[in-house]
Amino acid sequence: MAIVVKLDDRLHEKRMTLTGLAERVDITLANLSILKTGKAKAIRFSTLEAICRELDCQPGDLLGFTKD
Amino acid sequence: MPQPDTRRGGHDPLLTTVLWLLTGLLVLCLFLGVFCLLAYPIMLLNQDYFLSEFAKSGIDASAFKWIGVLGVVGAAELALTYVFLRNLRKIIDSVTDGQPFDVLNADRLRRMAWLSVAMQIVAVPMTRLIVWFDALPQKPNVHHNSDGISIGAILLTLVIFVLARVFRTGSELQADLEGTV
């Protein structure tokens, strides 16, 4: 069972780069990269809120749950 | 009151002072350890002289061999102290580097707690021997009750065991924090 981060899909839909998002949400590119590659252990509500605001989406659009 | 800067590259006068003090104590431990190990063999080379001095002072010749035992026990105590201080120094180094909540420090503290237990165990025969030597030649009015067991040392050991747990939990929290975006 795993939480899947679908940030890449959402960025593709919005035609936005990770660098562009990093500038808009004021989070380091390194941290966003950790989130995108699924290496993050946790995500702050403030980070989630900022990403949702900039990508105009719901938390569920960014995160998914899969059974291995 | 301003707090000392202990972040990476920070300069804390207290830590600097303790580091200097620890360096001095480490050198002292090495020096005394070598002395403890070499004293008895050197005395053996001049055994006749020392035995005659013992006889003049009214000390039984059997006390001579116990000097060797005291040397070995003393060297063991100093070796344990040396390793204890080395671990403490590494912990202080990690604090200076701004990374105190590391699982390595939890392991070091646990090691230090066990070293402290070993030091107290070794201190018992060592203190007994020192007290025995101190009472030579037999002085009927001198009574020593020291057995080498110290309540303070036992409390210190318990505190170090607790601190090891605190640091282990701290290192887990730190790892979680580092993975949080």
mmCIF file of C-alpha atoms in Angstrom, chain A residues 31 35 40-44 47, chain B residues 172 175-181:
data_model
loop_
_atom_site.group_PDB
_atom_site.id
_atom_site.type_symbol
_atom_site.label_atom_id
_atom_site.label_comp_id
_atom_site.label_asym_id
_atom_site.label_seq_id
_atom_site.Cartn_x
_atom_site.Cartn_y
_atom_site.Cartn_z
ATOM 1 C CA ASN A 31 11.842 19.965 -1.786
ATOM 2 C CA LEU A 35 7.682 15.463 -3.303
ATOM 3 C CA ALA A 40 8.853 12.733 0.897
ATOM 4 C CA LYS A 41 7.800 11.241 4.224
ATOM 5 C CA ALA A 42 5.248 13.943 4.977
ATOM 6 C CA ILE A 43 3.694 17.046 3.484
ATOM 7 C CA ARG A 44 2.707 20.150 5.406
ATOM 8 C CA THR A 47 2.642 23.224 1.222
ATOM 9 C CA GLU B 172 13.704 9.772 14.638
ATOM 10 C CA ALA B 175 14.566 12.112 10.201
ATOM 11 C CA ASP B 176 10.815 12.707 9.865
ATOM 12 C CA LEU B 177 11.336 16.442 9.711
ATOM 13 C CA GLU B 178 13.962 16.087 7.005
ATOM 14 C CA GLY B 179 11.496 14.103 4.889
ATOM 15 C CA THR B 180 8.751 16.701 5.321
ATOM 16 C CA VAL B 181 8.151 19.165 2.509
#
